[in-house]
Coordinates of C-alpha atoms in Angstrom, one line a residue:
Q1 CA 39.4 -8.4 -0.6
V2 CA 42.5 -7.8 1.5
I3 CA 45.5 -9.6 3.1
V4 CA 45.5 -10.0 6.9
V5 CA 48.7 -11.0 8.8
K6 CA 49.8 -11.0 12.4
K7 CA 50.6 -7.5 13.5
D8 CA 54.3 -8.3 14.1
N9 CA 54.7 -10.0 10.7
S10 CA 57.2 -7.8 8.9
S11 CA 57.9 -10.2 5.9
I12 CA 54.5 -9.6 4.2
N13 CA 53.7 -6.1 3.1
K14 CA 52.2 -6.6 -0.4
I15 CA 50.6 -9.3 -2.5
D16 CA 54.0 -10.5 -4.0
D17 CA 55.3 -11.2 -0.5
L18 CA 52.9 -14.2 -0.3
E19 CA 55.3 -16.1 -2.6
G20 CA 56.5 -19.2 -0.6
K21 CA 54.1 -18.4 2.3
K22 CA 51.1 -20.4 3.7
V23 CA 47.9 -18.7 2.8
V24 CA 44.4 -19.4 4.1
L25 CA 41.0 -18.3 2.8
Q26 CA 37.3 -19.2 3.1
K27 CA 36.3 -22.0 0.7
D28 CA 33.8 -21.0 -2.1
S29 CA 34.1 -17.3 -1.1
S30 CA 34.7 -14.1 -3.1
A31 CA 38.2 -14.2 -1.5
E32 CA 38.9 -17.5 -3.2
E33 CA 37.8 -16.0 -6.5
A34 CA 39.9 -12.9 -6.1
F35 CA 43.0 -14.7 -5.1
A36 CA 42.7 -17.2 -8.0
K37 CA 43.3 -14.1 -10.3
Q38 CA 46.6 -13.2 -8.7
A39 CA 49.8 -14.3 -10.3
V40 CA 51.3 -15.1 -6.9
Q41 CA 48.6 -17.7 -6.3
S42 CA 50.7 -20.4 -8.1
K43 CA 53.8 -19.4 -6.1
V44 CA 52.5 -19.8 -2.5
K45 CA 53.8 -22.6 -0.3
S46 CA 50.3 -23.8 0.5
L47 CA 46.7 -22.7 0.1
N48 CA 44.3 -23.8 2.8
K49 CA 40.6 -23.4 2.2
V50 CA 38.6 -23.4 5.5
A51 CA 34.9 -23.4 6.3
D52 CA 34.7 -19.8 7.6
N53 CA 36.7 -16.6 8.2
A54 CA 36.9 -17.2 11.9
M55 CA 38.9 -20.3 11.3
G56 CA 41.1 -18.4 8.9
M57 CA 41.8 -15.7 11.5
L58 CA 42.7 -18.5 14.0
E59 CA 45.1 -20.0 11.6
V60 CA 46.9 -16.7 11.3
K61 CA 46.8 -16.1 15.0
T62 CA 48.4 -19.6 15.7
G63 CA 50.9 -19.4 12.9
S64 CA 49.4 -22.3 10.9
S65 CA 49.1 -19.8 8.0
D66 CA 51.0 -16.7 7.3
A67 CA 48.2 -14.7 5.7
L68 CA 44.5 -14.7 5.3
I69 CA 42.6 -13.4 2.2
V70 CA 39.3 -12.0 3.4
D71 CA 36.7 -9.3 2.8
S72 CA 37.9 -6.0 4.0
V73 CA 34.8 -5.4 6.2
V74 CA 35.4 -8.8 7.9
A75 CA 39.1 -8.0 8.4
K76 CA 38.3 -4.6 9.9
Y77 CA 35.8 -6.1 12.3
Y78 CA 38.3 -8.7 13.6
I79 CA 41.0 -6.1 13.8
S80 CA 38.8 -3.7 15.7
Q81 CA 38.2 -6.5 18.2
N82 CA 41.9 -7.5 18.3
P83 CA 43.9 -4.4 17.4
D84 CA 47.2 -5.8 18.8
Q85 CA 47.0 -9.1 16.9
Y86 CA 46.4 -8.4 13.2
R87 CA 47.0 -5.9 10.5
I88 CA 45.9 -5.4 6.8
V89 CA 48.8 -5.3 4.3
G90 CA 49.0 -4.0 0.8
E91 CA 46.2 -2.9 -1.5
S92 CA 42.8 -4.4 -2.0
L93 CA 42.9 -7.5 -4.3
A94 CA 39.4 -6.8 -5.6
P95 CA 36.6 -4.3 -4.8
E96 CA 33.4 -5.5 -3.3
E97 CA 30.2 -3.7 -2.3
Y98 CA 27.5 -5.0 0.0
G99 CA 23.7 -4.6 -0.2
I100 CA 20.5 -5.8 1.3
G101 CA 18.1 -7.8 -0.7
V102 CA 14.4 -8.3 -0.3
K103 CA 12.0 -10.7 -2.1
K104 CA 11.0 -9.3 -5.5
G105 CA 7.6 -7.6 -5.2
N106 CA 7.8 -7.1 -1.4
T107 CA 7.5 -3.3 -1.6
A108 CA 6.2 -2.9 1.9
L109 CA 9.3 -4.5 3.4
L110 CA 11.5 -2.6 1.0
E111 CA 9.9 0.8 1.9
K112 CA 10.2 0.1 5.7
L113 CA 13.8 -1.0 5.3
Q114 CA 14.7 2.0 3.1
S115 CA 13.0 4.4 5.6
A116 CA 14.9 2.9 8.5
L117 CA 18.2 3.2 6.6
D118 CA 17.5 6.8 5.6
T119 CA 16.7 7.7 9.2
M120 CA 19.9 6.1 10.4
W121 CA 21.9 7.9 7.7
E122 CA 20.4 11.3 8.6
D123 CA 20.6 11.0 12.4
G124 CA 24.2 9.7 12.3
S125 CA 23.5 6.3 13.9
A126 CA 24.6 4.4 10.8
K127 CA 28.0 6.1 11.1
E128 CA 28.2 5.3 14.8
I129 CA 27.4 1.6 14.3
S130 CA 30.1 1.4 11.6
E131 CA 32.7 3.1 13.9
K132 CA 31.7 0.8 16.8
W133 CA 32.0 -2.5 14.9
F134 CA 34.6 -1.7 12.3
G135 CA 36.7 1.0 14.0
E136 CA 35.9 3.5 11.2
D137 CA 33.1 4.9 9.0
L138 CA 32.8 2.5 6.1
L139 CA 29.6 3.9 4.6
L140 CA 29.6 4.8 1.0
R141 CA 28.2 8.2 0.1
D142 CA 26.9 8.9 -3.4

């Protein structure tokens, strides 16, 4: 979870800078959970909970909110699409990993999926996809 602000916002550079500011995040999300654990949460001017992250990004863009709390992968995608509009500030509020789930016992699908992922890893296409959509290689390597 990270903080996203307008690129030209110089008043927010770390979590504590959210004091007295208008913050937005997606309702019932891991961002809401992570922000609730931050001491500054009780010191913000307002906390708006919206239906989705696109609405949160729009609130920051229009100035309705000063900052968005959002998954870093989502933030990096929006920033890669709009590099002159947004930036990530401070450190991560909470770590988060992503995975792919399949129905328990569906080994045929699991094996096909794993084979495809292994191939994409080996031939470099997974890295290319990450760089295309997120502006950098976000893949975790064991």
